[in-house]
XYZ file of C-alpha atoms in Angstrom:
772
model
C 54.236 35.447 6.549
C 50.655 36.530 7.262
C 48.068 33.880 6.555
C 45.547 34.749 3.845
C 43.029 32.089 4.889
C 41.583 30.595 8.063
C 39.820 27.396 9.016
C 37.482 26.699 11.948
C 38.502 24.406 14.785
C 36.301 21.488 15.819
C 34.900 23.399 18.788
C 34.559 26.494 16.637
C 32.511 24.541 14.080
C 30.145 23.386 16.831
C 29.683 26.951 18.107
C 29.098 28.228 14.578
C 26.535 25.538 13.795
C 24.556 26.402 16.955
C 24.598 30.084 16.092
C 23.589 29.280 12.519
C 20.689 27.096 13.690
C 19.387 29.942 15.877
C 19.239 32.193 12.822
C 17.028 29.675 10.999
C 18.798 30.353 7.690
C 19.904 28.188 4.806
C 23.510 28.307 3.607
C 22.301 30.370 0.638
C 20.816 32.933 3.087
C 24.084 33.154 4.969
C 26.047 33.532 1.721
C 23.780 36.444 0.747
C 24.307 38.112 4.135
C 28.074 37.860 3.648
C 27.704 39.134 0.058
C 28.875 35.892 -1.537
C 27.593 34.822 -4.949
C 27.843 31.105 -4.145
C 27.503 29.069 -0.962
C 30.815 27.266 -1.585
C 32.772 29.287 1.050
C 29.926 28.714 3.564
C 30.106 24.973 3.003
C 33.897 25.055 3.366
C 33.566 27.073 6.587
C 31.257 24.504 8.210
C 33.406 21.564 7.081
C 36.633 22.940 8.554
C 38.304 23.777 5.241
C 40.331 26.862 4.375
C 38.279 29.994 3.726
C 39.472 33.412 2.673
C 40.376 35.337 5.827
C 38.045 38.246 5.090
C 35.063 35.960 4.401
C 35.836 33.921 7.526
C 35.747 37.020 9.684
C 32.542 38.320 8.048
C 30.751 34.961 8.522
C 31.626 35.040 12.204
C 30.477 38.650 12.492
C 27.074 37.889 10.881
C 26.650 34.922 13.286
C 27.535 37.179 16.245
C 30.712 35.188 16.948
C 34.224 36.302 17.817
C 36.346 35.048 14.934
C 39.364 34.401 17.181
C 37.229 31.938 19.222
C 36.186 30.056 16.101
C 39.463 29.944 14.127
C 42.093 27.262 14.517
C 45.333 28.857 15.782
C 44.332 32.462 14.998
C 47.369 34.763 14.460
C 47.543 37.661 16.854
C 48.405 40.156 14.110
C 45.167 39.633 12.149
C 43.246 42.931 11.964
C 39.560 43.292 12.646
C 37.205 43.426 9.650
C 36.985 47.184 9.818
C 40.758 47.563 9.675
C 41.255 46.351 6.102
C 43.259 49.438 5.164
C 46.026 48.386 7.574
C 46.337 44.917 5.982
C 49.864 43.917 5.133
C 49.814 42.660 1.555
C 52.205 40.134 0.173
C 54.555 41.254 -2.578
C 52.943 40.299 -5.926
C 55.924 38.195 -7.008
C 55.773 36.247 -3.755
C 52.037 35.808 -4.210
C 52.532 34.442 -7.739
C 55.150 31.991 -6.469
C 52.837 30.845 -3.683
C 49.846 30.330 -5.954
C 51.945 28.612 -8.630
C 53.208 26.231 -5.955
C 49.642 25.492 -4.855
C 48.447 25.005 -8.464
C 51.379 22.903 -9.632
C 49.925 19.465 -8.935
C 46.488 20.435 -10.267
C 47.888 21.653 -13.591
C 50.154 18.613 -13.935
C 47.206 16.303 -13.321
C 44.827 18.299 -15.524
C 47.124 18.905 -18.486
C 50.172 16.670 -18.125
C 48.674 13.446 -19.441
C 46.796 12.484 -22.605
C 44.374 9.642 -23.259
C 45.104 8.700 -26.860
C 42.432 7.076 -28.955
C 42.444 3.258 -28.754
C 45.320 3.324 -26.231
C 44.232 1.802 -22.929
C 46.558 3.765 -20.673
C 47.436 7.448 -20.172
C 50.487 8.912 -21.917
C 52.625 11.749 -20.622
C 52.127 14.865 -22.731
C 55.873 15.577 -22.721
C 56.532 12.078 -24.137
C 54.374 12.624 -27.216
C 54.133 16.380 -27.823
C 55.636 17.935 -30.961
C 55.973 21.709 -31.330
C 53.386 23.051 -33.762
C 53.613 25.797 -36.353
C 51.148 28.635 -36.750
C 49.656 30.307 -39.812
C 49.130 33.978 -39.038
C 46.802 34.360 -42.043
C 43.738 32.131 -42.002
C 43.352 29.984 -45.103
C 39.581 30.508 -45.137
C 40.071 34.282 -45.277
C 42.183 34.275 -48.423
C 40.738 36.154 -51.375
C 41.081 33.653 -54.219
C 39.136 32.918 -57.349
C 37.907 29.359 -57.778
C 39.891 29.161 -61.037
C 43.071 29.645 -58.971
C 42.310 26.364 -57.247
C 40.682 24.293 -59.992
C 43.920 24.352 -61.992
C 45.846 22.482 -59.302
C 47.017 19.012 -60.267
C 45.930 16.158 -58.021
C 49.515 15.720 -56.853
C 49.464 19.379 -55.765
C 46.170 19.083 -53.913
C 47.350 19.294 -50.314
C 44.881 17.416 -48.116
C 44.916 20.208 -45.545
C 46.274 23.401 -47.081
C 46.051 24.767 -50.571
C 48.648 22.768 -52.450
C 50.914 25.126 -54.302
C 49.635 28.117 -52.291
C 52.187 28.490 -49.506
C 51.836 30.582 -46.367
C 54.366 31.831 -43.858
C 54.532 29.814 -40.650
C 55.871 30.715 -37.212
C 56.460 28.493 -34.137
C 53.402 28.133 -31.923
C 55.182 29.443 -28.835
C 56.223 32.573 -30.739
C 52.583 33.329 -31.526
C 51.597 33.021 -27.859
C 54.464 35.266 -26.800
C 53.555 37.839 -29.452
C 49.832 38.246 -28.744
C 48.335 38.770 -25.255
C 44.920 37.685 -26.513
C 45.110 34.790 -28.938
C 42.515 32.514 -30.476
C 44.029 29.345 -31.913
C 41.951 27.842 -34.700
C 42.345 24.470 -36.343
C 40.561 21.626 -38.043
C 39.506 18.485 -36.122
C 42.448 16.459 -34.843
C 45.079 19.083 -35.614
C 46.199 19.270 -31.961
C 44.517 22.367 -30.510
C 43.794 20.893 -27.071
C 47.220 19.269 -26.860
C 48.857 22.598 -27.741
C 46.987 24.563 -25.088
C 47.704 21.904 -22.452
C 51.350 22.075 -23.432
C 51.240 25.821 -22.729
C 49.866 25.154 -19.238
C 52.615 22.610 -18.492
C 55.335 24.889 -19.886
C 54.053 27.739 -17.724
C 53.806 25.782 -14.459
C 57.283 24.323 -15.086
C 58.711 27.819 -15.567
C 59.619 27.348 -19.239
C 57.129 29.970 -20.417
C 55.460 32.925 -18.636
C 57.086 31.921 -15.349
C 55.689 35.052 -13.662
C 52.089 34.016 -14.442
C 49.640 31.580 -12.882
C 48.219 29.161 -15.505
C 44.519 28.310 -15.304
C 43.051 25.745 -17.725
C 39.328 25.851 -18.465
C 37.204 23.554 -20.595
C 34.578 25.889 -22.022
C 32.235 22.920 -22.434
C 32.449 22.259 -18.673
C 32.093 25.967 -17.921
C 28.870 26.139 -19.931
C 27.472 23.000 -18.281
C 28.263 24.236 -14.763
C 26.849 27.682 -15.549
C 23.600 26.115 -16.729
C 23.308 24.196 -13.467
C 23.912 27.360 -11.424
C 21.811 29.550 -13.650
C 24.608 32.111 -13.948
C 27.439 32.480 -16.502
C 30.218 34.024 -14.434
C 33.779 33.312 -15.568
C 35.350 34.946 -12.523
C 33.419 32.733 -10.115
C 34.120 29.638 -12.209
C 37.834 30.419 -12.326
C 37.843 30.774 -8.554
C 36.066 27.430 -8.225
C 38.881 25.847 -10.250
C 41.431 27.331 -7.871
C 39.541 25.851 -4.926
C 40.812 22.445 -5.994
C 44.327 23.788 -5.417
C 43.455 24.834 -1.826
C 43.356 28.471 -2.901
C 40.035 29.696 -1.593
C 40.428 33.469 -1.566
C 38.614 35.428 -4.276
C 40.704 38.429 -3.280
C 43.856 36.503 -4.191
C 42.527 35.786 -7.654
C 41.418 39.406 -7.980
C 44.901 40.589 -6.986
C 46.532 38.351 -9.589
C 44.108 39.430 -12.304
C 44.509 43.130 -11.600
C 48.283 42.713 -11.693
C 48.064 40.899 -15.073
C 49.656 37.727 -13.733
C 47.193 35.075 -15.009
C 47.558 32.914 -18.124
C 43.956 31.884 -18.809
C 43.733 28.942 -21.210
C 40.205 28.253 -22.502
C 39.731 25.142 -24.619
C 37.025 24.125 -27.080
C 34.844 27.097 -27.934
C 33.336 24.988 -30.722
C 32.332 22.302 -28.202
C 29.828 24.612 -26.492
C 26.212 23.971 -27.485
C 24.681 26.611 -29.730
C 22.221 27.692 -27.072
C 25.080 28.565 -24.708
C 27.435 30.210 -27.215
C 26.161 33.811 -26.795
C 26.486 33.707 -23.014
C 29.956 32.121 -23.135
C 31.224 34.618 -25.704
C 29.752 37.517 -23.775
C 31.434 36.357 -20.582
C 34.832 35.858 -22.256
C 34.640 39.317 -23.814
C 33.662 40.956 -20.526
C 36.293 39.083 -18.540
C 39.118 39.723 -21.030
C 38.180 43.413 -21.248
C 38.029 43.869 -17.483
C 41.341 42.072 -16.886
C 43.020 42.999 -20.153
C 46.563 42.944 -18.729
C 46.539 39.145 -18.485
C 47.321 36.550 -21.157
C 44.417 34.741 -22.829
C 44.479 31.790 -25.231
C 41.272 30.260 -26.614
C 41.009 27.269 -28.950
C 38.276 26.749 -31.501
C 37.667 24.754 -34.666
C 38.278 26.777 -37.798
C 34.693 26.359 -38.970
C 33.462 28.212 -35.870
C 35.709 31.176 -36.691
C 32.772 33.613 -37.207
C 32.276 33.526 -33.407
C 34.411 36.644 -33.037
C 36.181 37.722 -29.854
C 36.945 41.431 -29.770
C 40.596 42.162 -29.131
C 41.721 38.589 -29.893
C 44.083 37.740 -32.748
C 43.047 34.689 -34.773
C 45.744 32.287 -35.949
C 45.563 28.747 -37.327
C 47.567 25.618 -36.530
C 49.477 24.553 -39.640
C 49.690 20.979 -40.969
C 52.687 18.973 -39.807
C 55.851 19.285 -41.856
C 57.840 16.193 -42.826
C 60.239 16.917 -39.956
C 57.351 17.149 -37.470
C 55.885 13.883 -38.774
C 59.228 12.146 -38.215
C 59.570 13.616 -34.701
C 56.033 12.614 -33.743
C 56.528 9.061 -35.054
C 59.742 8.641 -33.086
C 58.117 9.888 -29.880
C 55.003 7.781 -30.470
C 56.809 4.478 -30.980
C 59.245 5.103 -28.113
C 56.422 6.058 -25.726
C 54.058 3.258 -26.733
C 56.346 0.386 -27.664
C 55.800 -2.738 -25.602
C 59.506 -3.596 -25.577
C 62.428 -1.165 -25.326
C 63.065 2.442 -26.320
C 65.590 1.239 -28.876
C 62.980 -1.045 -30.431
C 60.598 1.932 -30.579
C 63.201 4.031 -32.391
C 63.826 1.222 -34.875
C 60.116 0.839 -35.541
C 59.697 4.595 -36.040
C 62.568 4.531 -38.557
C 60.777 1.728 -40.432
C 57.548 3.726 -40.307
C 59.131 6.801 -41.903
C 61.059 4.681 -44.416
C 57.933 2.871 -45.632
C 55.860 6.047 -45.486
C 58.143 7.468 -48.181
C 57.499 4.580 -50.578
C 55.893 5.865 -53.816
C 52.808 3.705 -53.301
C 52.168 5.349 -49.903
C 51.891 8.932 -51.122
C 48.217 9.069 -50.093
C 49.189 8.269 -46.508
C 51.873 10.977 -46.587
C 49.228 13.553 -47.432
C 46.766 12.314 -44.817
C 49.118 12.124 -41.808
C 49.840 15.848 -41.700
C 47.472 16.090 -38.718
C 48.265 14.439 -35.357
C 44.958 12.570 -35.267
C 45.579 10.676 -38.500
C 49.293 10.356 -37.793
C 48.424 8.666 -34.492
C 46.022 6.363 -36.337
C 48.692 5.516 -38.928
C 51.264 4.749 -36.207
C 48.731 2.600 -34.367
C 47.895 0.583 -37.505
C 51.571 0.285 -38.465
C 52.520 -0.948 -34.982
C 50.024 -3.773 -35.273
C 50.876 -4.814 -38.842
C 54.450 -3.590 -39.434
C 53.298 -2.028 -42.711
C 50.732 0.309 -44.176
C 47.455 -1.405 -45.099
C 47.200 -2.542 -48.703
C 43.499 -1.810 -48.644
C 43.593 1.918 -48.079
C 39.794 1.985 -47.990
C 39.844 0.390 -44.531
C 42.198 3.065 -43.219
C 40.046 5.831 -44.691
C 36.977 4.233 -43.131
C 38.625 4.325 -39.696
C 39.557 7.967 -40.207
C 36.017 8.869 -41.236
C 34.576 7.075 -38.220
C 36.783 9.313 -36.084
C 35.599 12.502 -37.728
C 31.955 11.450 -37.893
C 31.596 10.835 -34.185
C 34.150 8.610 -32.486
C 36.554 11.499 -31.858
C 33.869 13.610 -30.129
C 32.545 10.532 -28.344
C 35.984 9.743 -26.948
C 36.215 13.280 -25.573
C 32.649 13.279 -24.230
C 31.559 16.099 -26.554
C 27.901 16.472 -27.490
C 27.174 18.410 -30.675
C 24.033 20.259 -31.691
C 21.865 18.234 -34.047
C 21.736 20.221 -37.288
C 21.364 17.155 -39.503
C 17.580 16.676 -39.430
C 18.232 13.852 -36.989
C 20.411 11.994 -39.501
C 21.972 8.792 -38.237
C 25.460 7.767 -39.340
C 24.275 5.813 -42.447
C 22.282 8.839 -43.602
C 25.267 11.145 -43.116
C 27.396 8.749 -45.141
C 24.818 8.710 -47.947
C 24.681 12.511 -48.019
C 28.472 12.839 -48.107
C 28.730 10.122 -50.752
C 26.201 11.956 -52.900
C 28.080 15.264 -52.523
C 31.417 13.623 -53.326
C 30.123 11.726 -56.361
C 28.323 14.624 -58.007
C 31.256 17.021 -57.547
C 33.910 14.507 -58.573
C 31.955 13.475 -61.662
C 31.997 17.107 -62.756
C 35.698 17.503 -61.984
C 35.016 19.832 -59.052
C 37.559 19.562 -56.258
C 36.775 23.099 -55.132
C 33.263 24.509 -55.293
C 31.528 27.731 -54.410
C 29.352 27.763 -51.321
C 26.124 28.292 -53.238
C 26.961 25.302 -55.459
C 27.492 22.838 -52.602
C 24.391 24.165 -50.828
C 22.402 23.495 -54.020
C 23.697 19.901 -54.057
C 22.664 19.497 -50.411
C 19.250 20.938 -51.240
C 18.830 18.484 -54.106
C 19.584 15.620 -51.708
C 17.093 16.902 -49.116
C 14.320 17.268 -51.680
C 14.727 13.618 -52.679
C 14.292 12.327 -49.138
C 11.037 10.432 -48.477
C 8.332 12.788 -47.254
C 10.456 15.898 -47.739
C 8.254 18.967 -48.166
C 10.266 22.157 -47.820
C 9.579 25.643 -49.082
C 12.456 27.210 -51.074
C 13.395 29.527 -48.193
C 13.400 26.653 -45.701
C 15.430 24.495 -48.082
C 18.062 27.207 -48.467
C 18.365 27.778 -44.716
C 18.567 24.074 -43.961
C 21.139 23.449 -46.697
C 23.313 26.211 -45.296
C 22.943 24.851 -41.751
C 23.910 21.334 -42.850
C 26.984 22.613 -44.707
C 28.118 24.475 -41.596
C 27.418 21.417 -39.443
C 29.507 19.154 -41.697
C 32.309 21.705 -41.543
C 32.151 22.462 -37.822
C 31.326 19.030 -36.437
C 33.375 16.790 -38.716
C 35.757 18.957 -40.714
C 34.966 16.946 -43.844
C 34.006 19.995 -45.886
C 36.121 23.071 -45.228
C 36.299 26.629 -46.478
C 39.549 26.885 -48.442
C 39.125 30.562 -49.248
C 36.264 33.006 -48.854
C 33.140 31.278 -50.145
C 35.094 28.375 -51.676
C 34.774 24.887 -50.184
C 36.277 21.468 -50.759
C 36.595 18.166 -48.977
C 39.278 18.496 -46.315
C 41.187 15.590 -47.862
C 41.001 14.620 -51.509
C 41.162 10.958 -50.484
C 37.866 11.425 -48.630
C 36.177 12.817 -51.724
C 37.581 9.854 -53.644
C 36.538 7.384 -50.929
C 32.978 8.726 -50.748
C 32.725 8.680 -54.556
C 33.777 5.007 -54.597
C 31.400 4.299 -51.732
C 28.510 5.795 -53.717
C 29.253 3.260 -56.487
C 29.676 0.268 -54.166
C 26.649 1.111 -51.998
C 24.294 0.728 -54.980
C 21.668 -1.747 -53.788
C 20.381 -3.779 -56.749
C 22.452 -5.623 -59.343
C 21.187 -3.684 -62.354
C 21.980 -0.329 -60.745
C 25.417 -1.585 -59.706
C 26.214 -2.693 -63.248
C 25.138 0.713 -64.490
C 27.316 2.457 -61.881
C 30.323 0.302 -62.758
C 29.718 1.005 -66.437
C 29.816 4.721 -65.673
C 33.058 4.241 -63.762
C 34.888 2.374 -66.544
C 34.012 5.176 -68.966
C 36.737 7.104 -67.088
C 39.360 4.370 -67.621
C 41.786 6.749 -69.362
C 41.303 9.680 -66.960
C 44.158 9.750 -64.438
C 41.982 11.725 -61.988
C 39.842 8.590 -61.531
C 42.723 6.226 -60.790
C 42.151 6.154 -57.013
C 38.391 5.708 -57.501
C 39.066 2.512 -59.474
C 41.445 1.175 -56.817
C 39.083 1.999 -53.939
C 36.026 0.603 -55.714
C 37.833 -2.649 -56.539
C 38.925 -3.007 -52.924
C 35.466 -2.231 -51.485
C 33.394 -4.526 -53.726
C 32.438 -7.903 -52.290
C 33.372 -9.336 -55.688
C 35.429 -7.297 -58.129
C 35.014 -9.805 -61.003
C 32.470 -7.677 -62.822
C 34.495 -4.462 -62.522
C 37.721 -6.145 -63.656
C 36.029 -7.672 -66.709
C 34.404 -4.350 -67.648
C 37.763 -2.592 -67.331
C 39.415 -5.190 -69.597
C 36.698 -4.823 -72.253
C 36.939 -1.024 -72.162
C 40.736 -1.124 -72.436
C 40.745 -3.528 -75.386
C 38.204 -1.344 -77.168
C 40.486 1.701 -76.957
C 42.597 0.671 -79.985
C 40.498 -2.115 -81.482
C 39.458 0.029 -84.470
C 42.947 1.198 -85.453
C 44.483 -1.341 -87.924
C 48.007 0.056 -87.569
C 47.952 -0.192 -83.773
C 46.499 -3.683 -84.081
C 49.453 -4.628 -86.324
C 51.714 -3.309 -83.587
C 50.050 -5.576 -81.012
C 50.182 -8.538 -83.419
C 53.941 -8.068 -83.824
C 54.474 -7.904 -80.034
C 52.365 -11.013 -79.526
C 54.206 -12.965 -82.218
C 57.598 -11.858 -80.953
C 56.742 -12.845 -77.374
C 55.724 -16.329 -78.494
C 59.244 -17.002 -79.816
C 60.571 -16.880 -76.247
C 60.103 -19.380 -73.410
C 56.881 -19.086 -71.401
C 58.787 -17.737 -68.410
C 58.223 -14.926 -67.760
C 54.519 -14.721 -68.535
C 53.616 -13.939 -72.114
C 51.788 -10.766 -71.028
C 54.974 -9.524 -69.361
C 56.980 -10.249 -72.516
C 54.413 -8.473 -74.668
C 54.603 -5.443 -72.385
C 58.396 -5.438 -72.709
C 58.415 -5.448 -76.508
C 55.709 -2.810 -76.759
C 57.807 -0.578 -74.513
C 61.020 -1.463 -76.353
C 59.576 -0.506 -79.715
C 58.745 2.957 -78.407
C 62.087 3.486 -76.680
C 60.398 3.557 -73.289
C 62.660 3.484 -70.200
C 60.221 0.905 -68.802
C 61.914 -1.621 -71.115
C 65.178 -1.267 -69.223
C 63.344 -2.162 -66.042
C 62.057 -5.368 -67.646
C 65.472 -6.245 -69.058
C 67.233 -5.874 -65.723
C 64.875 -8.287 -63.964
C 66.808 -11.445 -63.134
C 63.910 -13.747 -64.103
C 63.772 -12.557 -67.718
C 64.966 -14.590 -70.694
C 68.429 -14.036 -72.157
C 66.775 -13.181 -75.470
C 65.090 -10.199 -73.820
C 68.419 -9.027 -72.446
C 69.934 -9.335 -75.947
C 67.100 -7.410 -77.598
C 67.319 -4.622 -74.996
C 71.081 -4.316 -75.573
C 70.661 -4.244 -79.369
C 67.932 -1.603 -79.165
C 70.078 0.569 -76.908
C 73.018 0.205 -79.337
C 70.906 1.263 -82.319
C 69.624 4.238 -80.379
C 73.184 5.224 -79.612
C 74.150 5.063 -83.293
C 71.086 7.063 -84.271
C 71.730 9.859 -81.766
C 75.522 10.068 -81.552
C 77.575 12.048 -84.053
C 81.107 12.062 -82.604
C 83.451 11.424 -85.518
C 86.429 10.240 -83.487
C 88.205 7.011 -82.603
C 86.931 7.055 -78.996
C 83.389 6.701 -80.250
C 84.352 3.975 -82.746
C 86.125 2.059 -79.971
C 83.056 2.333 -77.755
C 80.869 0.923 -80.557
C 83.304 -1.941 -81.121
C 83.346 -2.780 -77.405
C 79.521 -2.693 -77.259
C 79.362 -5.180 -80.130
C 81.875 -7.423 -78.357
C 79.655 -7.474 -75.260
C 76.626 -8.334 -77.362
C 78.393 -11.115 -79.261
C 79.002 -12.901 -75.943
C 75.256 -13.591 -75.542
C 74.387 -14.267 -79.220
C 73.498 -17.920 -79.744
C 72.364 -17.908 -83.401
C 75.388 -18.737 -85.608
C 74.180 -16.732 -88.623
C 73.428 -13.680 -86.515
C 76.795 -14.012 -84.752
C 78.655 -14.172 -88.084
C 76.822 -11.147 -89.484
C 77.490 -9.052 -86.396
C 81.160 -10.076 -86.381
C 81.540 -9.034 -90.010
C 79.966 -5.651 -89.295
C 82.238 -5.176 -86.320
C 85.312 -5.949 -88.441
C 84.301 -3.243 -90.909
C 84.726 -0.528 -88.302
C 87.892 1.615 -88.749
C 91.005 0.472 -86.898
C 92.364 2.838 -84.249
C 95.721 2.606 -86.042
C 94.369 4.703 -88.927
C 94.779 8.480 -88.853
C 92.020 11.020 -88.252
C 91.849 12.030 -91.914
C 91.224 8.418 -92.944
C 88.500 8.118 -90.281
C 86.741 11.257 -91.541
C 86.783 9.877 -95.066
C 85.346 6.511 -93.937
C 82.693 8.281 -91.919
C 81.458 10.325 -94.839
C 81.393 7.394 -97.270
C 80.409 4.373 -95.128
C 78.923 5.246 -91.689
C 75.274 5.723 -92.723
C 75.309 2.581 -94.840
C 77.032 0.611 -92.055
C 74.372 1.611 -89.519
C 71.584 0.749 -91.952
C 73.058 -2.738 -92.573
C 73.359 -3.257 -88.811
C 69.736 -2.212 -88.440
C 68.598 -4.588 -91.196
C 70.592 -7.465 -89.720
C 69.049 -6.992 -86.274
C 65.548 -6.699 -87.744
C 66.064 -9.849 -89.824
C 67.456 -12.066 -87.075
C 65.693 -10.644 -83.989
C 62.446 -9.224 -85.437
C 62.846 -5.914 -83.560
C 63.458 -2.277 -84.427
C 60.856 -2.094 -87.125
C 60.253 1.411 -88.494
C 56.966 2.016 -86.655
C 55.629 5.450 -87.589
C 52.882 6.514 -85.202
C 50.944 9.726 -85.534
C 50.748 11.988 -82.488
C 47.160 10.832 -81.936
C 48.254 7.178 -82.040
C 51.081 7.854 -79.612
C 48.620 9.463 -77.200
C 46.202 6.555 -77.606
C 48.968 4.021 -76.966
C 49.982 5.890 -73.811
C 46.393 5.849 -72.558
C 46.216 2.138 -73.454
C 49.393 1.404 -71.477
C 48.235 3.445 -68.458
C 44.832 1.766 -68.440
C 46.439 -1.696 -68.514
C 48.718 -0.661 -65.649
C 45.660 0.475 -63.672
C 44.039 -2.894 -64.352
C 47.116 -4.691 -63.018
C 47.193 -2.409 -59.973
C 43.568 -3.230 -59.224
C 44.323 -6.955 -59.467
C 47.259 -6.496 -57.079
C 45.264 -4.434 -54.552
C 43.981 -7.441 -52.618
C 40.574 -7.064 -54.195
C 38.213 -10.027 -54.224
C 38.716 -11.609 -57.676
C 38.191 -15.280 -58.437
C 41.201 -17.278 -59.593
C 39.597 -17.999 -62.998
C 38.970 -14.314 -63.758
C 42.439 -13.335 -62.556
C 44.036 -15.946 -64.838
C 41.909 -14.877 -67.784
C 42.879 -11.205 -67.375
C 46.583 -11.904 -66.907
C 46.660 -14.222 -69.939
C 44.934 -11.842 -72.343
C 46.651 -8.572 -71.418
C 47.894 -6.580 -74.445
C 46.601 -9.087 -77.006
C 45.430 -7.871 -80.442
C 41.705 -7.938 -81.135
C 41.895 -10.910 -83.523
C 43.548 -13.144 -80.915
C 41.001 -12.065 -78.307
C 38.166 -13.015 -80.638
C 39.827 -16.336 -81.520
C 40.184 -17.191 -77.837
C 36.560 -16.289 -77.210
C 35.412 -18.413 -80.153
C 37.502 -21.349 -78.911
C 36.048 -20.891 -75.413
C 39.497 -20.491 -73.874
């Protein structure tokens, strides 16, 4: 096979250096004489490294040297420079194989390993990579009205997509195979760089585009190198990359490009500084137009999507599905476990199992991107559980998006924040979150959020901005928050939201907690508790309680607001009085508040009562009352006039009699049971008994139970009272959840709250008067 490159021998280098010295040139002068754009081949020539054969011969000719005297082991069949037309070219397939072989180690080293955040050793890409899905229609380009989004329930608010709005997805590899020129968009941490590196590895291993040569380029590095050289030339830069693979011939690269045998992978368009963007885009367009037969893949953050590339198809990386989350977790724990692969698989199974717990639904929404899924796995590996204080996890995630992620990758962003430091950015985001959440805005039009940003800027010390300047700066800051951090994103054309609802909730809670003086904090907490019955504010309460240095004040305000909900309704107060009195007839274990909650639920036929009754720590009297209530409900709802039903009622009474301790109650129930028709009677007799006696029998059973057990009173609530009771229950549950969220509450306040839960107003006032 004919050599395509030559290198100078030691004696040849000495001859060439003498001839070069006689010319009195610099290496740049010599490069210009040989018609080279850089002096790299000249430097390689004088250091005995491989140089493209044609350039080697031309350098020798310019220096008045015979190339055969200078070259190491010159082949006899090499033609003279003027005989290029007789050159024997390699078959293109053989050339591709040769170059792929030379590039193999470089690509493996460049793309085959990952440095995961907070992991102190490299990880093989194949050990951690999960196939991604692609959205062929960009979410930000959807034509939707804001009312289409505002009607979504919080449980439907997908932290990445559009909740109930579903889009077709295709495998990532299918998208690359379908489009020769592809731009892959995605939000921060969604796996764009990992995906494009995976393509390079798949190509060099022959699993994809095996007849192409993969070349991976960091556009950030390309821009930096071009600035140093003073020339943005993608062809020269691509050749420089191939130099590291001992492939020094520009003609080889040109041959591959003209034959359409290059897979050019360009990563991080959004990481290029604004001042360099036009030149980089211009060079990519020119290069991809000139060598249009090749495959091109570019990655870019979704927010930078307006940086159009003619001829490229834009697609977007989709959030992880549940199956992809499970696959990633298994790979992560197996790859990073400090023990065995089996232990890693077991830990990943525990991770997925606990992730599906109802209380972890916020984590399930957040870990649909690899960045946060990695963070969740990392935290879980250290603790064996998900953190109880979700605020700490959110804080770590925000630190990633607000700088640590770019810092770890060595990315410098343009400063479009008026020089804001991290605390100032947090204050701005907290203000935006609080004002939108307070107004129930989870999605907002661009002009609205820009107005909020403008309001914040105008209130800064020393801020003097004309209206036009304020508008331009507000727009620039919005785009910076979107592009740099991905915290505000365009959901549809002109419609924005926080990328994750939990971040809007976290920043809203942070705005409350970050209040500096005591009076302002009390006012902020007072504003918060005014939303005690609004389910949309549930997470704000939990986050605020967890973030406060002392949650005593918030907990007490919540309790006062909850008690006031039904304090002015005499009938509802009678209901609470009954529950309190009934609970006091039972032993003190379980807690009186728990017993009160049970009887309030029991009186309204709530399924929650069954949960209380099944608890092994509850009193036998509670079990009896639950069974009696269920029996009365059965009699009230069932209308089967047959012996099977009568037998079932008789058996239910037998089971109840076993746990009845009161002799009078036992005797009364036994007598009622004996009055039921015998199965030996005929159907006609049963029908007659049913018509004459059934209603009266049920009423006497009801009266007996009410007399002996003080339950099943005929409470008649209006629809408004039922709604108020439900809000009262939910608010008390929220209060309990805050107490159980590891918030900082003193033992005295905790005891006071737990003791006085669900008490009627009169008892609360009596306790206060007695100083208890």
